[in-house]
Tab-separated table of C-alpha atoms in Angstrom:
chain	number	residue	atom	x	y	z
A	1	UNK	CA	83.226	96.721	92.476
A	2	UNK	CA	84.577	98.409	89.347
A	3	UNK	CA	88.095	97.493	90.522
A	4	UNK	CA	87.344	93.813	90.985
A	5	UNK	CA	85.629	93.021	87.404
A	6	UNK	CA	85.465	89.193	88.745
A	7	UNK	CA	83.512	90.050	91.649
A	8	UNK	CA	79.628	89.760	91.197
A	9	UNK	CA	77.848	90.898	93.750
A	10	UNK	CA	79.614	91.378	97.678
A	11	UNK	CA	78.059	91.845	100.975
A	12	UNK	CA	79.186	92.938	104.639
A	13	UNK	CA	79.370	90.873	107.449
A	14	UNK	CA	78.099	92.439	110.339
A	15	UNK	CA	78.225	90.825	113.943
A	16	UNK	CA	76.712	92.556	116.773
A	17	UNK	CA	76.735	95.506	114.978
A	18	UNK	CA	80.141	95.842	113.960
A	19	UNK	CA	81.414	95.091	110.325
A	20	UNK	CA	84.216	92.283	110.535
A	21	UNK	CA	84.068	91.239	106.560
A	22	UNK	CA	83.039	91.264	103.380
A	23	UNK	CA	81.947	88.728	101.334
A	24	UNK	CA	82.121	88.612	97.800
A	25	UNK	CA	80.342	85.977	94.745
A	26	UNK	CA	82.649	85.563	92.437
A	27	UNK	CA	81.673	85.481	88.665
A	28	UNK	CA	82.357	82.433	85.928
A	29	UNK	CA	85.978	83.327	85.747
A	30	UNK	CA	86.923	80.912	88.450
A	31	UNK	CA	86.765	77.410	86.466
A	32	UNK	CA	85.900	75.307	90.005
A	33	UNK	CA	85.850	78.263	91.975
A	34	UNK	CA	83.005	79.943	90.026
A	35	UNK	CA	79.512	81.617	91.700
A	36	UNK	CA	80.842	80.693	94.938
A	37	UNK	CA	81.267	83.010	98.213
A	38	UNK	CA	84.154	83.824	99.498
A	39	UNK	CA	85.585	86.126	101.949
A	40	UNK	CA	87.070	88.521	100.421
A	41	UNK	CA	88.067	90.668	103.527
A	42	UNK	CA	87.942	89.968	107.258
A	43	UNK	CA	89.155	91.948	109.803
A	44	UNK	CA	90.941	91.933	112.665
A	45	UNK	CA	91.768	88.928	114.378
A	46	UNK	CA	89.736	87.193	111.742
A	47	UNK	CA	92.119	88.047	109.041
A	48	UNK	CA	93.628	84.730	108.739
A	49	UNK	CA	90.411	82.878	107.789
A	50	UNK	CA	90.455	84.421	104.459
A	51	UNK	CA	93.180	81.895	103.387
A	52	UNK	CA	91.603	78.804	104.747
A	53	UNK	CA	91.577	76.466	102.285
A	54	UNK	CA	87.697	75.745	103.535
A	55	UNK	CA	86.617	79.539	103.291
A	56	UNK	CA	84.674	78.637	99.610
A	57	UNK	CA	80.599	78.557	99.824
A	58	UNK	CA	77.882	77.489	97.322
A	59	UNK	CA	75.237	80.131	99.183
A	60	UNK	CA	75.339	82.650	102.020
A	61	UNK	CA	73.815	79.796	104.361
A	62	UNK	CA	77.036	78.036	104.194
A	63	UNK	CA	78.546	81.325	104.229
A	64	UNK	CA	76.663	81.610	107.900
A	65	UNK	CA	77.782	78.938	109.632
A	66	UNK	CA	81.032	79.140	108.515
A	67	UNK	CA	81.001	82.092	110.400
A	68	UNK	CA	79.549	81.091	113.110
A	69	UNK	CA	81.773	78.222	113.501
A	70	UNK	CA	85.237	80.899	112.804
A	71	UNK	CA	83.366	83.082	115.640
A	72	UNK	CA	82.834	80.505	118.444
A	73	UNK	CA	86.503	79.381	117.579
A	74	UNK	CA	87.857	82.723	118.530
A	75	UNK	CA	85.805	82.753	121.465
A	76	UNK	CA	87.060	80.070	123.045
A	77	UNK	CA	90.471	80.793	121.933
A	78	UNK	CA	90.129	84.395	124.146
A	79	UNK	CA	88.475	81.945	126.750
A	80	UNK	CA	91.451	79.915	126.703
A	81	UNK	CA	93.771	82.846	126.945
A	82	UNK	CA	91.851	83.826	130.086
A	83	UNK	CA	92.212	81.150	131.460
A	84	UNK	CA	95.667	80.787	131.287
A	85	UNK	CA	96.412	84.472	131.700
A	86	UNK	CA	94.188	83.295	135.600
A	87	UNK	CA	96.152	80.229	136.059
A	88	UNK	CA	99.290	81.998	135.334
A	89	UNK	CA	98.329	84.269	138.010
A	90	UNK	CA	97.588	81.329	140.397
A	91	UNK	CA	100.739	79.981	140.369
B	1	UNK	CA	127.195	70.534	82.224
B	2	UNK	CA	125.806	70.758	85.243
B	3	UNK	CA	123.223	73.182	85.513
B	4	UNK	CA	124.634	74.122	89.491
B	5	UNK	CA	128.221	74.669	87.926
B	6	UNK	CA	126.918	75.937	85.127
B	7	UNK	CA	124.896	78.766	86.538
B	8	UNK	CA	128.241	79.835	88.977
B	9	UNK	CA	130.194	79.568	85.757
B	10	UNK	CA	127.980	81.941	83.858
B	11	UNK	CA	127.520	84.167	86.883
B	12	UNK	CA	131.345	84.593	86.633
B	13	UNK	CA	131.952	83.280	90.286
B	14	UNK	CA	133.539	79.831	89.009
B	15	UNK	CA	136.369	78.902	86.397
B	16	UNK	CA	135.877	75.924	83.861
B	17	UNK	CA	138.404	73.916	85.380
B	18	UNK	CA	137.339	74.726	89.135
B	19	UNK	CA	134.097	73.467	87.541
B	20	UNK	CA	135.413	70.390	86.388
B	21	UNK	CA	136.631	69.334	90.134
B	22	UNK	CA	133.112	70.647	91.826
B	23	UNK	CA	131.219	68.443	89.476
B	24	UNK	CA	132.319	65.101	90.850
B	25	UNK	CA	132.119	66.037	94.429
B	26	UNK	CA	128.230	66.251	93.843
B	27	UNK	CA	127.079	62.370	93.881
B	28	UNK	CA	125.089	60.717	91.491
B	29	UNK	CA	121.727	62.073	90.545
B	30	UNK	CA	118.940	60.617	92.708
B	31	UNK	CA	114.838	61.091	91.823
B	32	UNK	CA	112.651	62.316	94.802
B	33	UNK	CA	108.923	62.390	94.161
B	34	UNK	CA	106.683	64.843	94.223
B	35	UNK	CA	105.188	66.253	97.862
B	36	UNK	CA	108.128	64.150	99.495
B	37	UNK	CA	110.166	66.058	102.346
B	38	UNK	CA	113.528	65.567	101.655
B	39	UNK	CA	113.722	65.977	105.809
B	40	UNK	CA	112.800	68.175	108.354
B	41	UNK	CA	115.570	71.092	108.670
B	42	UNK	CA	116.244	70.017	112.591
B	43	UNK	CA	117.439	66.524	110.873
B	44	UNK	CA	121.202	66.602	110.900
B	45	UNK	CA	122.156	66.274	106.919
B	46	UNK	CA	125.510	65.705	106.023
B	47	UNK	CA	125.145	67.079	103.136
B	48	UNK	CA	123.335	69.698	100.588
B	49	UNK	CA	121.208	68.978	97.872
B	50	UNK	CA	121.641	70.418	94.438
B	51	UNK	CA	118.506	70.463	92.479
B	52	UNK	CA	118.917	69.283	88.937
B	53	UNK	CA	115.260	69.160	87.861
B	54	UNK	CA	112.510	69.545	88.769
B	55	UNK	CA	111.046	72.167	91.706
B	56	UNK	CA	111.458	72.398	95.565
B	57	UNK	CA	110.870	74.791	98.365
B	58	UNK	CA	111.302	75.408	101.721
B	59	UNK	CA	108.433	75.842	103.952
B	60	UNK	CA	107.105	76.229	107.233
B	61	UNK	CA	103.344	74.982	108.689
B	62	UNK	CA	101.055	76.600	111.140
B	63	UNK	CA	98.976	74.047	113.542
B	64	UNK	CA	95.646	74.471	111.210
B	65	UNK	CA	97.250	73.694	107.930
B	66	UNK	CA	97.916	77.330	107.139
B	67	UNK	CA	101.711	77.053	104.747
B	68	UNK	CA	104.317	79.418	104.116
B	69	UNK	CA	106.597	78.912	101.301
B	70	UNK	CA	109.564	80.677	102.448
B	71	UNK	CA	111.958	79.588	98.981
B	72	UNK	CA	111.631	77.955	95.989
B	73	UNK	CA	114.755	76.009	94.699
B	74	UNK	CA	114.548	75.324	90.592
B	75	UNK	CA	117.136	73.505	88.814
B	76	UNK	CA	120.945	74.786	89.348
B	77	UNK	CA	120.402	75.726	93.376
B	78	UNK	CA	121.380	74.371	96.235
B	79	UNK	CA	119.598	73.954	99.757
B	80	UNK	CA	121.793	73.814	102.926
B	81	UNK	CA	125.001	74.822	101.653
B	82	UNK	CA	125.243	77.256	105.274
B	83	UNK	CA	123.904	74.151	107.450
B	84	UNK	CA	127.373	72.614	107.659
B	85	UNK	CA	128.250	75.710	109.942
B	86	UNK	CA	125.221	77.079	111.189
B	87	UNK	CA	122.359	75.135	112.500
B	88	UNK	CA	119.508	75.033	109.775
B	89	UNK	CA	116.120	76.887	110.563
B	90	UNK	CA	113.303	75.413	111.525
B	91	UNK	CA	110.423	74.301	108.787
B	92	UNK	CA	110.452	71.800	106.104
B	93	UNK	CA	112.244	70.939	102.741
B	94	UNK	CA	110.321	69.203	100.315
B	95	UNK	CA	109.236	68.702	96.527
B	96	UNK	CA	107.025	70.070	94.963
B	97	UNK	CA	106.948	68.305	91.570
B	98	UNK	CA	109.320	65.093	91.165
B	99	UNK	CA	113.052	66.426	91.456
B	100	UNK	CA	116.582	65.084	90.135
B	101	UNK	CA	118.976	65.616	92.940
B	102	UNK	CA	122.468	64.993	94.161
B	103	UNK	CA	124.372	65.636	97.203
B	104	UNK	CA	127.266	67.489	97.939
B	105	UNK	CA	128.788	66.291	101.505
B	106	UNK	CA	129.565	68.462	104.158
B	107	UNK	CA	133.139	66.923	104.124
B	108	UNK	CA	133.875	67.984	100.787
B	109	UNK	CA	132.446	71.122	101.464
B	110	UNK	CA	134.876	71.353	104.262
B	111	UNK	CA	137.780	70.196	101.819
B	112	UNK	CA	136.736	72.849	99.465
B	113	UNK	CA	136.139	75.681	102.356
B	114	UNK	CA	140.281	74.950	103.251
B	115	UNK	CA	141.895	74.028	100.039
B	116	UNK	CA	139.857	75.524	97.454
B	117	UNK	CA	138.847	79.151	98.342
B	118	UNK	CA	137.933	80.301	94.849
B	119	UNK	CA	135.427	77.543	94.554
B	120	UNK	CA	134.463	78.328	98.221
B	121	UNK	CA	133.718	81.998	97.075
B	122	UNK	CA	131.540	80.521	94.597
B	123	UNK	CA	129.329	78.423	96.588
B	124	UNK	CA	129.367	81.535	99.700
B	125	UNK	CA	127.645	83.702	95.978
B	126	UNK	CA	124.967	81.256	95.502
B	127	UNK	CA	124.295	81.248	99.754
B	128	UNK	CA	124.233	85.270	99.211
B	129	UNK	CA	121.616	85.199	96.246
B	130	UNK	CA	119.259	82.884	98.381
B	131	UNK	CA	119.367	85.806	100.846
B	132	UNK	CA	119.202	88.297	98.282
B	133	UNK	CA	115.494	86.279	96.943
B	134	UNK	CA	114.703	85.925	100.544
B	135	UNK	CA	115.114	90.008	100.842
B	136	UNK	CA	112.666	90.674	97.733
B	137	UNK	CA	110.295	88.173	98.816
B	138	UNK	CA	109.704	90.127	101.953
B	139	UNK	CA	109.520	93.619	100.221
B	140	UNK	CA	107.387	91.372	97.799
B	141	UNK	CA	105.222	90.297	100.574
B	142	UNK	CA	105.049	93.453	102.555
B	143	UNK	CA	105.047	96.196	100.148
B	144	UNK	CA	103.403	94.637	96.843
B	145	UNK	CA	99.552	94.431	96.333
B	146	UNK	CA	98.225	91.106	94.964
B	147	UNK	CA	98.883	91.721	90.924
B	148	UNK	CA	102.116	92.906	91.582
B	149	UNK	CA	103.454	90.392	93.742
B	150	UNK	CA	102.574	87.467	91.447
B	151	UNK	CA	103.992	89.124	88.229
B	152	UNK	CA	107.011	89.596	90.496
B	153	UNK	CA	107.225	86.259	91.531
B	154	UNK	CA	105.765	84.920	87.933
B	155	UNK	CA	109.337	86.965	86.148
B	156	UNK	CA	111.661	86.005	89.181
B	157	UNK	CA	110.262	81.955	88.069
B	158	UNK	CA	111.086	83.255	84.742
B	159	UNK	CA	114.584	84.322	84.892
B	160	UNK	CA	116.054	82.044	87.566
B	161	UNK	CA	115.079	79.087	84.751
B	162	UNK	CA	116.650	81.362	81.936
B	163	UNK	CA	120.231	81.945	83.379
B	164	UNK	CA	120.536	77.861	83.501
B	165	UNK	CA	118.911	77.866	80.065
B	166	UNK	CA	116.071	76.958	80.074
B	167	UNK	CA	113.741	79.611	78.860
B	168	UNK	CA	114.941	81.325	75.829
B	169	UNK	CA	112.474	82.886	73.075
B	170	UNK	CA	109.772	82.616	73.315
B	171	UNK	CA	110.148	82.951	77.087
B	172	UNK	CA	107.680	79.539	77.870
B	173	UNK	CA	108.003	76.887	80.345
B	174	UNK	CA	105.874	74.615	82.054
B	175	UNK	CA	104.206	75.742	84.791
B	176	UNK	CA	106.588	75.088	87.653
B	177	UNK	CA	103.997	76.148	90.603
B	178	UNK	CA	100.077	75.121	91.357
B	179	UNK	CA	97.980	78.200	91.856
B	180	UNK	CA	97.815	77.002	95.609
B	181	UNK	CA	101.549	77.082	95.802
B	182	UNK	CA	101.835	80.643	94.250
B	183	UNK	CA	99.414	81.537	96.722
B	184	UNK	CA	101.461	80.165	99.606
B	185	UNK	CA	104.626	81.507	98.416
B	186	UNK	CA	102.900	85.456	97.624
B	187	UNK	CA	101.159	84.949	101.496
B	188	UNK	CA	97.570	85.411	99.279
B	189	UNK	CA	94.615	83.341	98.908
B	190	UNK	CA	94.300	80.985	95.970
B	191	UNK	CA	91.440	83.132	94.555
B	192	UNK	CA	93.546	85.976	94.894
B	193	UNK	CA	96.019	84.558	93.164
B	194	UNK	CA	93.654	83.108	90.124
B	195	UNK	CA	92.059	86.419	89.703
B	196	UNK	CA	95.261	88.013	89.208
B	197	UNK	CA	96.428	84.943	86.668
B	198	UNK	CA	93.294	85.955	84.923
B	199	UNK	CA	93.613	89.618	85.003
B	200	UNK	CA	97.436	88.548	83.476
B	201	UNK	CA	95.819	86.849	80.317
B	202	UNK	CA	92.554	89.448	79.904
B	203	UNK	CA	95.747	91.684	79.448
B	204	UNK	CA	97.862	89.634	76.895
B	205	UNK	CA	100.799	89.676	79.607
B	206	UNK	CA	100.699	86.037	79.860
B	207	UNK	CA	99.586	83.425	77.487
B	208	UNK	CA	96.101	81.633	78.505
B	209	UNK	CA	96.862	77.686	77.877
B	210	UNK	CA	96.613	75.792	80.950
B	211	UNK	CA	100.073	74.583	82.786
B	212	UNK	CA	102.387	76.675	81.053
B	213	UNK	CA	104.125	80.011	81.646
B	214	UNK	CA	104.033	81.546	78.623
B	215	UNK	CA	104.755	85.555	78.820
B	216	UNK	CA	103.527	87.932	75.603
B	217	UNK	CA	104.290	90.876	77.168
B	218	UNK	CA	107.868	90.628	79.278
B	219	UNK	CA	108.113	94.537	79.826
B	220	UNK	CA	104.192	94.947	81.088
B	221	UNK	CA	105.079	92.275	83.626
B	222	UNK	CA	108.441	93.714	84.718
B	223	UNK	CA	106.944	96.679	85.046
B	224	UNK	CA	103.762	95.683	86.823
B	225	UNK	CA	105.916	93.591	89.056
B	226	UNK	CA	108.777	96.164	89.873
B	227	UNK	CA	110.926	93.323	88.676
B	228	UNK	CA	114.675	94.108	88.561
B	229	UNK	CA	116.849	91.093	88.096
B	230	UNK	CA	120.093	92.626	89.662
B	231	UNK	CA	119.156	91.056	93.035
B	232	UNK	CA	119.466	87.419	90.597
B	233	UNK	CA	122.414	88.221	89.096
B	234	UNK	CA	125.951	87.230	90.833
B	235	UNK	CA	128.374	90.118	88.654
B	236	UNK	CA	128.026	92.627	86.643
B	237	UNK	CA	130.019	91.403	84.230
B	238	UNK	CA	128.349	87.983	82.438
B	239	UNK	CA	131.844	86.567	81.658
B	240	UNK	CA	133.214	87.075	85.560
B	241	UNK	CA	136.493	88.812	83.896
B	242	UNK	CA	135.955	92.262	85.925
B	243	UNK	CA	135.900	89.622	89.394
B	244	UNK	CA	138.771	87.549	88.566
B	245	UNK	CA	141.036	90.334	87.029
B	246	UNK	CA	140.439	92.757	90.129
B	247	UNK	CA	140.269	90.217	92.726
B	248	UNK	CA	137.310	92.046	94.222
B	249	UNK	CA	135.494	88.944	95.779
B	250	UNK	CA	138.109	86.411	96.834
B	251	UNK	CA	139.947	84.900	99.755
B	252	UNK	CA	142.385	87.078	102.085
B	253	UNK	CA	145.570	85.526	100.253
B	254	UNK	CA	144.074	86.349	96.464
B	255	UNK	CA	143.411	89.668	97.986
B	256	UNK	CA	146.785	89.960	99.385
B	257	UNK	CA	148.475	88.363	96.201
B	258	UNK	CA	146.665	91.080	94.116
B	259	UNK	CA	147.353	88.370	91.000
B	260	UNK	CA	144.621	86.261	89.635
B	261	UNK	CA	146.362	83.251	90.039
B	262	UNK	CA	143.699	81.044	92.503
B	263	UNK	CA	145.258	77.401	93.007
């Protein structure tokens, strides 16, 4: 973290064994924005989450269902793609 | 004068007295608040809008809220001066703080296009510098990591207000742009962007009071932001003599006249 002096303290987010993030507490620099999480990489087709306005949390609790809630979004986004990938092939 | 003429006038693209006729074509000064869309680019203007204070952009929107600001327009620029010919892109055009305005109709734009052509080559130099900002804000976007892209956009704020005047020394101005709008026009997140602000004033670059661009240190933040204002400027020569004595920009008959006679 030498290279990010306003970082804290950062952790990896790890789903089903595979790293998708990293999370990072930022220090009293921040004015509003201060000892909150925030993700400071995510990978992937997560990448556009980091610049959700709503990707700011007061603990790594909120931090967890944030994610939770990003990853059952992209699930049934692929589900949806599926599905009309199938109907596609229907018709 | 008129901060539009006035910058094509400095720029060395437009004569005093061809000045002096564009002026009145643009119509009276109107105030637009802040966060109002001027319209949606599908809507069929008849006209362009010349900012005279104030800031505006050009944006588009992603279903979720997620914004791209794809140009800013500061006082002296003009927004849809190609829409009379070619269909505008899609997206938004609105204010982002409370803007003076006027309109320049697409009939006198036509009027100028047949019967004016030196005047028409000035308004086709400020359409080319909006593509030439449009060019570095992709290598800005693409290329630049997160301090670099917001000095670069931090001196291109800088000297766009200083060839209409207003920056001089100390180079200071309010803050034209919210942290979440630098963020949304550098395609970073707004604690990206506020770490690198901060990193800016740890360094002396820029000053540290709140709401206004104040920069200590000009050459750091050139240099940190690869800034090279060619790509803002219109000629090489300030005073416009080396394009109206050589006739290098200009319509087919100044070209074929060879004299720099343009009426």
């Amino acid at each position: 973290l030498a290279a990010l002096p306003s970082v804290a303290e950062g952790r990896l987010i790890i789903v089903d064994g595979k790293l998708v993030g990293i999370l990072c507490l930022l220090n009293d620099e921040y004015a509003d924005q201060s000892r909150k999480w925030f993700p400071e990489v995510m990978l992937g087709s997560l990448s556009r989450h980091c610049r959700a306005s709503d990707a700011m949390f007061a603990d790594l609790d909120e931090a967890r269902s944030w994610l939770q809630r990003v990853l059952t979004q992209q699930v049934e986004a692929s589900e949806e793609d599926v599905g009309r990938v199938l109907s596609r092939g229907q018709g | 004068m008129h901060l539009f003429a006035k910058k094509l006038v400095a720029g060395g693209f437009l004569r005093q007295e061809d000045a002096e006729y564009l002026i009145p074509l643009c119509g009276p000064p109107r105030i637009v608040p802040a966060s109002a869309n001027f319209f949606p680019h599908e809507h069929h203007a008849r006209h362009a809008t010349v900012i005279l204070s104030g800031v505006a952009c050009r944006y588009k929107m992603i279903a979720d809220g997620r914004r791209q600001i794809v140009a800013l327009l500061f006082p002296g620029d003009v927004n849809g001066l190609c829409d009379a010919v070619v269909p505008p892109p899609s997206g938004f055009f609105g204010a982002l703080r409370a803007c003076t305005i006027s309109q320049l109709q697409y009939k006198d734009l036509q009027r100028i296009r047949t019967e004016f052509p030196q005047i028409d080559v000035a308004l086709w130099a400020e359409t080319v510098s909006h593509i030439a900002i449009a060019e570095e804000w992709l290598f800005n976007i693409g290329q630049r990591d997160a301090l670099e892209r917001v000095a670069h956009l931090l001196c291109e704020i800088i000297f766009r207000h200083s060839r209409v005047g207003l920056v001089g020394e100390p180079i200071e101005l309010k803050m034209p742009l919210t942290q979440n709008e630098l963020a949304d026009s550098t395609g970073l997140s707004p604690v990206h962007v506020n770490r690198t602000l901060n990193e800016l004033r740890a360094k002396k670059i820029i000053g540290t009071q709140p709401h206004v661009l104040a920069v200590m240190n000009w050459n750091r933040l050139k240099s940190i932001g690869g800034f090279d204002p060619r790509y803002l400027q219109f000629s090489q020569s300030p005073t416009g003599e080396h394009l109206f004595s050589t006739n290098r920009i200009g319509s087919a008959s100044q070209r074929s006249g060879g004299q720099t006679d343009h009426r």
